[in-house]
Short mmCIF file of C-alpha atoms in Angstrom, two decimals:
data_model
loop_
_atom_site.label_atom_id
_atom_site.label_comp_id
_atom_site.label_asym_id
_atom_site.label_seq_id
_atom_site.Cartn_x
_atom_site.Cartn_y
_atom_site.Cartn_z
CA MET A 1 136.29 -104.54 35.57
CA THR A 2 135.23 -101.51 35.55
CA ARG A 3 136.39 -99.68 32.88
CA ALA A 4 137.55 -95.50 33.60
CA ARG A 5 135.12 -92.43 32.36
CA LYS A 6 136.65 -89.82 30.10
CA LEU A 7 136.15 -87.26 32.24
CA ARG A 8 135.52 -83.44 31.16
CA ILE A 9 137.15 -80.94 33.38
CA ALA A 10 136.70 -76.56 34.83
CA ILE A 11 139.29 -74.79 36.66
CA ILE A 12 138.01 -71.20 37.66
CA GLY A 13 140.85 -69.44 37.84
CA ALA A 14 144.24 -68.88 36.49
CA GLY A 15 146.05 -68.03 39.11
CA ALA A 16 149.41 -70.47 41.02
CA SER A 17 146.23 -72.14 41.67
CA GLY A 18 144.73 -72.70 38.84
CA ILE A 19 147.83 -73.26 37.57
CA MET A 20 148.72 -75.85 39.46
CA ALA A 21 145.78 -78.04 38.83
CA LEU A 22 146.00 -78.01 35.11
CA ILE A 23 149.65 -79.74 35.58
CA LYS A 24 148.18 -81.83 38.43
CA LEU A 25 145.30 -82.88 36.06
CA ARG A 26 147.16 -83.31 33.33
CA GLU A 27 149.54 -85.78 34.83
CA ALA A 28 147.21 -87.77 35.92
CA GLY A 29 145.98 -88.67 32.90
CA ILE A 30 142.92 -86.56 32.88
CA GLU A 31 144.10 -84.27 29.42
CA ASP A 32 139.80 -82.52 29.10
CA VAL A 33 140.40 -79.84 31.23
CA THR A 34 139.49 -76.39 30.66
CA ILE A 35 140.29 -73.23 32.59
CA TYR A 36 138.42 -70.51 32.78
CA GLU A 37 139.78 -66.68 33.81
CA LYS A 38 138.09 -63.33 34.09
CA ALA A 39 141.37 -61.57 33.68
CA ASP A 40 143.01 -61.31 30.03
CA THR A 41 146.74 -63.08 31.42
CA LEU A 42 147.62 -65.16 34.35
CA GLY A 43 148.72 -65.20 37.45
CA GLY A 44 146.14 -63.79 40.10
CA THR A 45 146.83 -61.89 43.41
CA TRP A 46 150.69 -62.12 41.19
CA ARG A 47 149.23 -60.28 37.94
CA ASP A 48 146.32 -57.79 40.48
CA ASN A 49 148.52 -55.91 42.83
CA ARG A 50 151.71 -54.63 41.34
CA TYR A 51 152.23 -51.63 43.65
CA PRO A 52 155.69 -49.78 44.75
CA GLY A 53 157.58 -53.18 47.07
CA VAL A 54 154.68 -55.78 46.24
CA THR A 55 156.54 -58.91 48.02
CA CYS A 56 156.10 -61.38 48.99
CA ASP A 57 156.10 -62.57 52.83
CA VAL A 58 157.52 -65.89 52.83
CA PRO A 59 161.39 -66.50 51.60
CA SER A 60 161.15 -67.31 48.21
CA HIS A 61 162.41 -70.89 48.38
CA GLY A 62 159.63 -71.69 49.90
CA TYR A 63 156.74 -69.75 48.22
CA ARG A 64 157.79 -72.05 44.96
CA TYR A 65 156.14 -75.16 43.57
CA SER A 66 157.28 -78.23 45.52
CA PHE A 67 157.26 -79.67 41.38
CA GLU A 68 159.32 -76.66 39.98
CA PRO A 69 162.35 -75.67 41.92
CA ASN A 70 164.07 -71.91 41.49
CA ALA A 71 167.82 -71.80 42.42
CA GLU A 72 166.79 -68.13 40.47
CA TRP A 73 165.25 -65.84 43.13
CA SER A 74 167.35 -62.34 43.40
CA ARG A 75 166.21 -61.91 46.63
CA VAL A 76 164.60 -63.97 50.34
CA CYS A 77 161.65 -62.76 49.92
CA ALA A 78 161.22 -62.64 46.11
CA PRO A 79 158.96 -59.23 44.64
CA GLY A 80 156.11 -59.75 43.26
CA THR A 81 157.47 -59.19 39.29
CA GLU A 82 159.57 -61.99 40.39
CA ILE A 83 157.72 -64.64 41.02
CA LEU A 84 154.24 -63.60 38.34
CA ASP A 85 157.74 -64.54 35.54
CA TYR A 86 158.16 -67.26 38.14
CA LEU A 87 154.68 -68.22 37.67
CA LYS A 88 153.99 -67.18 33.41
CA ASP A 89 157.34 -69.52 33.04
CA VAL A 90 155.84 -72.68 34.92
CA ALA A 91 152.58 -71.79 32.99
CA ARG A 92 155.57 -71.57 29.68
CA LYS A 93 156.62 -75.16 29.98
CA HIS A 94 153.68 -77.10 30.14
CA ASN A 95 151.75 -75.27 27.95
CA VAL A 96 149.14 -73.77 30.21
CA GLU A 97 147.57 -71.20 28.54
CA ALA A 98 146.04 -73.72 25.39
CA SER A 99 143.89 -74.70 28.39
CA ILE A 100 143.19 -71.29 29.08
CA ARG A 101 139.38 -69.33 27.98
CA TYR A 102 140.43 -65.84 29.21
CA GLY A 103 137.75 -62.61 29.87
CA HIS A 104 135.74 -65.56 30.41
CA GLU A 105 134.29 -64.86 34.04
CA VAL A 106 131.61 -67.68 35.42
CA THR A 107 128.53 -66.26 35.87
CA ARG A 108 126.10 -69.43 37.57
CA ALA A 109 127.01 -73.43 37.50
CA ASP A 110 123.61 -75.49 38.60
CA TRP A 111 124.20 -78.93 39.13
CA ARG A 112 121.83 -80.72 37.07
CA ASP A 113 121.82 -84.64 35.78
CA ARG A 114 124.53 -85.37 37.62
CA HIS A 115 127.08 -82.76 35.87
CA TRP A 116 128.01 -78.82 36.29
CA HIS A 117 126.69 -77.21 33.82
CA LEU A 118 128.55 -73.58 33.34
CA GLU A 119 127.89 -70.31 32.50
CA THR A 120 130.63 -67.64 31.83
CA SER A 121 130.32 -64.21 30.63
CA LYS A 122 130.96 -64.97 27.33
CA GLY A 123 127.71 -67.40 27.71
CA ASP A 124 126.99 -71.25 28.15
CA GLN A 125 130.30 -73.14 28.18
CA GLY A 126 127.83 -76.90 28.50
CA ALA A 127 128.69 -79.89 30.97
CA PHE A 128 131.44 -81.02 33.10
CA ASP A 129 132.13 -83.73 35.38
CA ALA A 130 133.80 -81.88 37.98
CA VAL A 131 134.50 -78.00 39.00
CA ILE A 132 137.46 -76.80 40.78
CA THR A 133 137.82 -73.71 42.65
CA ALA A 134 140.65 -72.16 42.31
CA THR A 135 139.78 -68.33 42.58
CA GLY A 136 142.06 -67.47 45.32
CA ILE A 137 140.52 -64.62 48.72
CA LEU A 138 142.36 -61.54 47.93
CA HIS A 139 140.56 -59.85 44.39
CA HIS A 140 137.14 -58.62 45.87
CA PRO A 141 139.55 -54.64 46.70
CA VAL A 142 136.91 -53.35 50.30
CA MET A 143 136.78 -49.59 49.38
CA PRO A 144 136.90 -47.38 52.32
CA ASP A 145 132.76 -46.33 53.61
CA ILE A 146 134.02 -42.49 53.85
CA PRO A 147 131.91 -39.90 52.25
CA GLY A 148 133.64 -37.89 48.77
CA LEU A 149 136.06 -39.93 47.42
CA ASP A 150 134.61 -38.89 43.99
CA ASP A 151 135.20 -34.97 45.39
CA PHE A 152 138.79 -34.94 45.62
CA ASP A 153 140.74 -33.61 42.51
CA GLY A 154 143.83 -35.71 42.24
CA GLU A 155 144.65 -39.34 42.04
CA ALA A 156 142.71 -41.80 43.71
CA PHE A 157 143.09 -45.36 43.75
CA HIS A 158 142.91 -49.20 44.86
CA THR A 159 146.35 -50.81 45.07
CA ALA A 160 144.78 -54.20 43.57
CA ARG A 161 144.28 -50.88 40.73
CA TRP A 162 147.48 -49.25 40.24
CA LYS A 163 148.08 -47.05 37.76
CA ASP A 164 151.08 -47.51 36.70
CA GLU A 165 150.76 -44.00 34.67
CA VAL A 166 150.60 -41.39 37.51
CA SER A 167 154.19 -41.56 39.38
CA LEU A 168 154.82 -40.59 42.57
CA ALA A 169 157.73 -38.65 42.30
CA GLY A 170 157.93 -35.46 44.44
CA LYS A 171 153.95 -35.75 45.08
CA ARG A 172 151.88 -34.86 48.33
CA VAL A 173 151.02 -39.13 49.16
CA GLY A 174 147.96 -40.59 51.34
CA VAL A 175 147.83 -43.83 52.18
CA ILE A 176 144.86 -45.21 53.86
CA GLY A 177 145.66 -48.73 55.75
CA THR A 178 148.32 -49.88 57.64
CA GLY A 179 148.40 -53.57 56.04
CA SER A 180 151.20 -56.07 54.16
CA THR A 181 150.42 -54.10 51.68
CA ALA A 182 150.02 -50.48 53.52
CA THR A 183 153.43 -51.21 55.27
CA GLN A 184 155.72 -52.40 52.02
CA ILE A 185 153.75 -48.75 50.06
CA VAL A 186 155.68 -46.75 52.39
CA GLY A 187 158.84 -48.26 52.75
CA ALA A 188 158.95 -48.15 48.86
CA VAL A 189 157.91 -45.05 48.51
CA VAL A 190 158.66 -42.31 51.10
CA GLY A 191 161.98 -41.66 49.38
CA GLU A 192 161.10 -40.21 46.52
CA VAL A 193 157.68 -38.78 47.31
CA ALA A 194 157.29 -34.82 49.18
CA HIS A 195 155.50 -35.91 51.72
CA LEU A 196 153.50 -39.07 53.14
CA SER A 197 150.94 -39.35 55.00
CA LEU A 198 150.18 -42.67 57.13
CA PHE A 199 146.61 -42.90 58.23
CA GLN A 200 146.14 -45.45 60.87
CA ARG A 201 143.36 -46.96 62.00
CA THR A 202 144.73 -50.02 63.88
CA ALA A 203 148.98 -49.96 65.20
CA GLN A 204 150.60 -53.82 63.09
CA TRP A 205 152.86 -56.25 65.15
CA ILE A 206 155.46 -55.93 63.09
CA LEU A 207 158.29 -59.44 62.57
CA PRO A 208 161.80 -57.70 60.83
CA LEU A 209 162.01 -59.83 58.15
CA PRO A 210 165.89 -60.09 57.12
CA GLN A 211 166.32 -58.77 53.34
CA ALA A 212 168.69 -59.56 51.24
CA PRO A 213 169.60 -60.21 48.14
CA ILE A 214 171.27 -63.70 47.12
CA PRO A 215 174.51 -63.63 46.49
CA GLU A 216 175.92 -65.43 43.23
CA GLU A 217 177.47 -68.49 44.46
CA GLN A 218 174.38 -69.22 46.46
CA LYS A 219 172.67 -69.91 43.20
CA ALA A 220 175.10 -71.15 41.66
CA LEU A 221 175.76 -73.58 44.38
CA TYR A 222 171.35 -74.35 44.13
CA ARG A 223 172.18 -75.19 39.81
CA ALA A 224 174.66 -77.64 40.92
CA ASP A 225 172.66 -79.09 43.65
CA PRO A 226 169.53 -79.56 43.34
CA ALA A 227 168.99 -81.81 46.57
CA LEU A 228 170.69 -78.02 48.31
CA LEU A 229 168.30 -76.31 47.17
CA GLU A 230 165.29 -79.25 48.95
CA GLN A 231 166.31 -78.61 51.63
CA GLU A 232 166.32 -74.96 51.71
CA TYR A 233 162.75 -75.38 50.27
CA GLN A 234 162.89 -78.60 53.39
CA ARG A 235 164.05 -76.40 56.45
CA ILE A 236 162.02 -73.24 54.90
CA SER A 237 158.46 -75.17 55.13
CA PHE A 238 159.35 -76.72 58.69
CA GLU A 239 160.03 -72.64 60.39
CA ASN A 240 156.88 -71.77 58.94
CA ASN A 241 153.93 -74.27 59.36
CA SER A 242 156.24 -76.46 62.69
CA LYS A 243 156.86 -72.83 64.26
CA PHE A 244 154.92 -69.70 63.20
CA ALA A 245 152.08 -71.42 62.39
CA ALA A 246 151.87 -73.61 65.03
CA ALA A 247 152.68 -70.67 67.75
CA ILE A 248 150.15 -69.64 66.48
CA VAL A 249 147.05 -71.63 66.95
CA GLY A 250 148.91 -72.44 70.66
CA ALA A 251 150.26 -75.36 70.18
CA ASN A 252 154.17 -74.38 69.97
CA PRO A 253 154.55 -72.03 73.06
CA GLY A 254 158.33 -70.96 72.90
CA ALA A 255 157.64 -70.69 69.22
CA TYR A 256 155.42 -68.12 70.28
CA ARG A 257 157.39 -66.09 72.71
CA ALA A 258 160.20 -65.89 70.61
CA MET A 259 158.02 -64.81 67.97
CA VAL A 260 156.50 -61.63 70.47
CA THR A 261 160.26 -60.46 71.95
CA ALA A 262 161.05 -59.75 68.57
CA CYS A 263 157.85 -57.42 67.81
CA GLU A 264 159.10 -56.01 70.52
CA GLU A 265 162.63 -55.55 70.09
CA ASN A 266 161.17 -54.52 66.25
CA LEU A 267 159.35 -51.59 67.70
CA ALA A 268 161.95 -50.57 70.46
CA ARG A 269 163.90 -48.98 66.59
CA VAL A 270 161.50 -46.55 67.07
CA ALA A 271 163.13 -43.58 68.88
CA ASP A 272 160.52 -41.12 69.88
CA PRO A 273 157.96 -41.98 72.58
CA VAL A 274 155.22 -40.49 71.57
CA LEU A 275 155.97 -42.19 67.11
CA ARG A 276 156.61 -45.87 68.92
CA ALA A 277 153.05 -44.91 71.45
CA LYS A 278 150.93 -44.99 68.02
CA LEU A 279 152.49 -48.23 66.37
CA THR A 280 152.57 -50.13 69.65
CA PRO A 281 149.40 -52.34 69.03
CA SER A 282 146.60 -53.09 71.67
CA TYR A 283 145.96 -56.56 71.60
CA ALA A 284 148.34 -59.95 70.84
CA VAL A 285 150.37 -61.11 68.40
CA GLY A 286 149.03 -62.12 65.81
CA CYS A 287 146.24 -61.87 66.68
CA LYS A 288 145.77 -59.21 62.92
CA ARG A 289 148.26 -61.55 59.77
CA MET A 290 151.81 -60.41 60.38
CA ILE A 291 153.04 -58.03 59.21
CA LEU A 292 156.65 -58.01 57.75
CA SER A 293 159.33 -55.69 57.43
CA ASP A 294 162.80 -54.22 56.62
CA ASN A 295 162.26 -50.63 56.53
CA PHE A 296 158.57 -49.46 57.79
CA TYR A 297 159.38 -47.87 61.17
CA GLU A 298 162.19 -46.54 59.57
CA ALA A 299 160.35 -44.99 56.59
CA LEU A 300 157.69 -43.91 58.56
CA GLN A 301 160.73 -41.34 61.15
CA ARG A 302 161.80 -39.84 57.91
CA PRO A 303 161.26 -36.30 58.44
CA ASN A 304 158.55 -36.50 55.25
CA ALA A 305 157.22 -38.65 56.48
CA GLU A 306 153.58 -38.23 59.01
CA LEU A 307 151.44 -40.72 60.85
CA VAL A 308 148.67 -39.79 60.56
CA THR A 309 146.06 -41.80 64.05
CA GLU A 310 142.94 -39.06 64.15
CA GLY A 311 140.13 -40.84 61.57
CA ILE A 312 139.39 -39.73 58.58
CA GLU A 313 135.46 -37.82 57.91
CA ARG A 314 135.72 -37.05 54.58
CA PHE A 315 137.61 -36.90 51.10
CA GLU A 316 137.52 -33.18 49.95
CA ARG A 317 139.10 -31.99 46.60
CA ASP A 318 142.87 -30.62 48.50
CA GLY A 319 142.78 -33.85 50.23
CA ILE A 320 141.20 -35.26 53.75
CA ARG A 321 139.99 -34.10 56.21
CA THR A 322 140.27 -35.72 59.39
CA LYS A 323 137.79 -35.25 62.73
CA ASP A 324 139.58 -33.56 64.40
CA GLY A 325 139.29 -30.61 61.61
CA ARG A 326 142.93 -30.64 59.99
CA LEU A 327 142.94 -30.74 56.43
CA HIS A 328 145.72 -33.17 55.34
CA PRO A 329 146.82 -31.86 51.12
CA LEU A 330 147.45 -34.21 49.73
CA ASP A 331 148.15 -35.05 44.82
CA VAL A 332 147.61 -38.51 45.33
CA ILE A 333 145.22 -41.30 48.12
CA VAL A 334 146.52 -44.74 47.50
CA LEU A 335 143.90 -46.71 49.40
CA ALA A 336 145.76 -50.24 50.96
CA THR A 337 142.01 -50.83 52.29
CA GLY A 338 142.80 -54.94 51.53
CA PHE A 339 140.09 -57.17 50.25
CA ASN A 340 136.81 -59.40 51.14
CA THR A 341 138.16 -62.94 51.51
CA HIS A 342 135.01 -63.80 53.12
CA GLN A 343 133.42 -63.45 48.77
CA LEU A 344 135.34 -66.29 47.31
CA PHE A 345 134.41 -67.28 43.83
CA ARG A 346 130.91 -65.77 44.65
CA PRO A 347 129.56 -63.72 42.68
CA MET A 348 129.05 -66.82 40.79
CA GLU A 349 125.89 -67.99 41.13
CA VAL A 350 126.16 -71.47 42.14
CA THR A 351 122.99 -74.48 42.35
CA GLY A 352 123.66 -77.47 43.71
CA ARG A 353 121.46 -80.70 45.19
CA GLY A 354 117.51 -80.14 44.84
CA GLY A 355 118.20 -76.26 44.08
CA LYS A 356 119.60 -75.55 46.54
CA THR A 357 122.58 -72.48 46.25
CA MET A 358 125.47 -71.86 47.69
CA ASP A 359 124.54 -68.56 49.42
CA ALA A 360 122.03 -69.98 51.24
CA ALA A 361 124.74 -72.81 52.83
CA TRP A 362 126.44 -69.58 53.40
CA ALA A 363 124.18 -67.36 54.22
CA LYS A 364 125.03 -68.09 57.74
CA GLY A 365 128.78 -67.80 57.20
CA ASN A 366 131.12 -70.10 54.74
CA GLU A 367 131.83 -73.39 55.60
CA GLY A 368 132.48 -76.90 54.25
CA TYR A 369 133.89 -80.60 55.12
CA LYS A 370 138.19 -80.45 55.05
CA ALA A 371 139.00 -76.15 52.80
CA VAL A 372 137.54 -79.32 50.13
CA THR A 373 134.62 -79.94 49.69
CA VAL A 374 130.75 -78.88 50.85
CA PRO A 375 127.80 -80.61 51.33
CA ASP A 376 124.79 -81.03 48.43
CA PHE A 377 127.36 -79.77 45.75
CA PRO A 378 128.58 -83.25 44.14
CA ASN A 379 131.53 -83.13 42.72
CA TRP A 380 132.28 -79.29 43.36
CA PHE A 381 135.95 -79.17 44.70
CA MET A 382 137.97 -75.94 46.50
CA ILE A 383 141.36 -74.40 46.65
CA GLY A 384 141.02 -72.11 49.40
CA GLY A 385 137.97 -72.81 50.54
CA PRO A 386 136.55 -72.24 54.17
CA ASN A 387 138.85 -72.32 57.21
CA SER A 388 141.63 -73.26 54.93
CA PRO A 389 145.06 -72.39 56.54
CA ILE A 390 146.08 -68.91 55.89
CA GLY A 391 148.70 -66.60 57.08
CA ASN A 392 152.35 -66.32 56.98
CA PHE A 393 152.81 -69.37 54.60
CA SER A 394 153.40 -70.56 52.10
CA TRP A 395 149.71 -70.39 49.61
CA LEU A 396 151.43 -72.64 47.14
CA LEU A 397 152.18 -75.47 50.02
CA THR A 398 148.46 -75.57 50.32
CA ALA A 399 146.67 -75.40 47.21
CA GLU A 400 149.11 -78.58 46.27
CA ASN A 401 148.16 -80.64 49.55
CA GLN A 402 143.69 -79.22 48.70
CA PHE A 403 144.14 -80.59 45.18
CA ASN A 404 146.09 -83.77 46.02
CA PHE A 405 143.04 -84.27 48.62
CA ALA A 406 140.94 -83.16 45.85
CA LEU A 407 142.39 -85.50 42.92
CA LYS A 408 141.84 -88.62 44.86
CA LEU A 409 137.67 -87.68 45.23
CA ILE A 410 138.27 -86.87 41.14
CA LEU A 411 140.18 -89.98 40.66
CA LYS A 412 137.17 -91.62 42.17
CA LEU A 413 135.24 -90.58 40.08
CA ARG A 414 136.84 -91.75 36.95
CA ASP A 415 137.26 -95.22 38.33
CA GLY A 416 134.49 -96.23 39.57
CA ASN A 417 130.48 -97.02 38.74
CA VAL A 418 130.50 -92.75 40.76
CA SER A 419 129.24 -89.86 38.77
CA GLU A 420 129.21 -87.70 41.98
CA ILE A 421 130.38 -88.13 44.83
CA ALA A 422 130.47 -85.18 48.12
CA PRO A 423 130.27 -84.79 51.68
CA LYS A 424 128.04 -86.28 53.87
CA ARG A 425 125.78 -83.61 56.14
CA GLU A 426 126.37 -85.08 59.24
CA ALA A 427 130.75 -85.05 58.70
CA ALA A 428 130.94 -81.27 57.71
CA GLN A 429 129.22 -80.44 61.14
CA ALA A 430 130.80 -82.94 62.89
CA PHE A 431 134.24 -80.61 60.99
CA ASN A 432 132.21 -78.16 61.59
CA GLU A 433 131.30 -78.38 65.47
CA ALA A 434 135.46 -79.52 66.13
CA VAL A 435 136.35 -76.38 64.23
CA ARG A 436 134.36 -73.84 67.40
CA ALA A 437 135.72 -76.40 69.97
CA LYS A 438 138.34 -75.34 68.12
CA LEU A 439 139.19 -71.67 67.94
CA PRO A 440 139.20 -70.59 71.77
CA ASP A 441 143.00 -72.50 71.52
CA THR A 442 144.10 -69.93 69.38
CA VAL A 443 145.62 -66.26 69.02
CA TRP A 444 143.06 -65.23 67.45
CA ALA A 445 140.22 -65.52 69.03
CA THR A 446 141.95 -62.95 72.08
CA GLY A 447 139.77 -60.29 70.51
CA CYS A 448 140.79 -57.78 67.58
CA GLN A 449 139.36 -56.81 64.26
CA SER A 450 141.02 -58.71 61.71
CA TRP A 451 139.76 -59.99 57.65
CA TYR A 452 140.45 -63.46 58.96
CA ILE A 453 137.39 -62.73 60.71
CA ASP A 454 133.76 -62.85 59.07
CA PRO A 455 130.56 -60.52 59.18
CA HIS A 456 128.84 -63.67 60.84
CA GLY A 457 132.54 -63.60 63.58
CA ASN A 458 133.17 -66.65 62.66
CA ILE A 459 136.58 -66.88 62.17
CA ALA A 460 137.69 -69.02 58.96
CA SER A 461 141.52 -70.37 58.96
CA TRP A 462 143.01 -73.46 59.51
CA PRO A 463 142.29 -73.92 63.82
CA TRP A 464 145.26 -76.99 63.70
CA THR A 465 148.17 -77.42 63.38
CA TYR A 466 149.57 -77.92 59.15
CA GLU A 467 151.11 -81.27 60.24
CA LYS A 468 147.14 -82.10 60.55
CA PHE A 469 146.64 -80.27 58.03
CA GLU A 470 148.95 -81.99 56.33
CA ALA A 471 147.72 -85.19 57.12
CA ASP A 472 143.95 -84.76 56.85
CA MET A 473 144.46 -83.93 53.29
CA ARG A 474 146.25 -87.45 52.43
CA GLU A 475 143.72 -89.65 52.69
CA PRO A 476 140.28 -88.81 52.51
CA VAL A 477 138.19 -90.75 54.84
CA TRP A 478 135.43 -92.38 52.72
CA GLU A 479 133.09 -93.28 54.89
CA ASP A 480 132.91 -89.67 55.34
CA PHE A 481 131.72 -89.05 51.76
CA GLU A 482 128.10 -90.81 50.01
CA VAL A 483 128.42 -91.54 45.96
CA ALA A 484 126.12 -92.43 43.17
#
């Protein structure tokens, strides 16, 4: 009879995924687990993004851990502060912080002697049997490649580095970008600023968001009947995964047509034909991440709002100069310019079997096996790895599915005569060839620039249905792995 090994595991990141992974490892009887977090508090994306109007674009009752229902969400889509409070409450309930090492940015991970040896910004952390990366994708801000930002006399900052001490009331505010963040900020602040200039490079398709308070009577029903709460969770998951996600990958044409109609009817609410033309995208609905808003078009039609579609020439002391020569006087510039979503856990230096580095393995684009593992990097498990499902559905559900897949491999390390496990190269190659073969069927391949596409032209998302993802995550194909 094989004796179970006592594993030591490191989790990188104390956001939603890392919190969940720690809780689930403990449930599996694995207690020697440490989370390394570069910041001084937990929360990840919801800690870093605290700009006005920050809201989840997934209905609240679908955006939660499967094992921690919450009857108290205040709105159809919860504001970011509520989600952060939810994560803190879950962490407190499960005593997560006892296992977090704050202020530890993992800088190196080296595979030798069948262990991962980690270094952080505070030094050597020793050897681990396995590593789980839970770093997310929305934490490396992209700054615009526009000259002169340091010349600007006012306040300028990225949305993920929001300056709470800066009041926007009565100010001339410029927002650069038109993604989810920018649309949320515009709707939230237009009523308090003197003038708002939105600098648009690319128009976005916007689905109407039925954003309304959840009545106290409904909360009371959820509190009294956990089965009703679970039913709502399953309903939202079905709507997001079997309809929206399937529409994007070409598997539900009816749902896609309905989505297109909803976007077009929403855009038709813009009364001024000139403004409406400027807000009309030139690409297919869904090619970029869908934007959901209940107030963006209304906000841009206010007398103190202006949509600027001329390209930006440079920043100047008094504001932004566009390429038509016009100076836009501003007091505050908000950079809603997004994130490097393909950097993942880098700049951490990761060296696997035989001295192979992750940078070398990913020199032509990030590739893994089923978004969780990478050949030649044994016992390295990713939540949010290459080709993870990303988009307008619950990241928490995706993270749980990926962790459950990783856990099956980790339990093989614990319960068998196995010290290392990694996907075979040919299995990973076959997976990535299948990804490339399927991508032309998706809307992402219809021709647009988006953060789904990496600098090498690779599309980084899951090209099949969400049901296939869940099925693939249910049980590893053991023949695709090599063990030692």
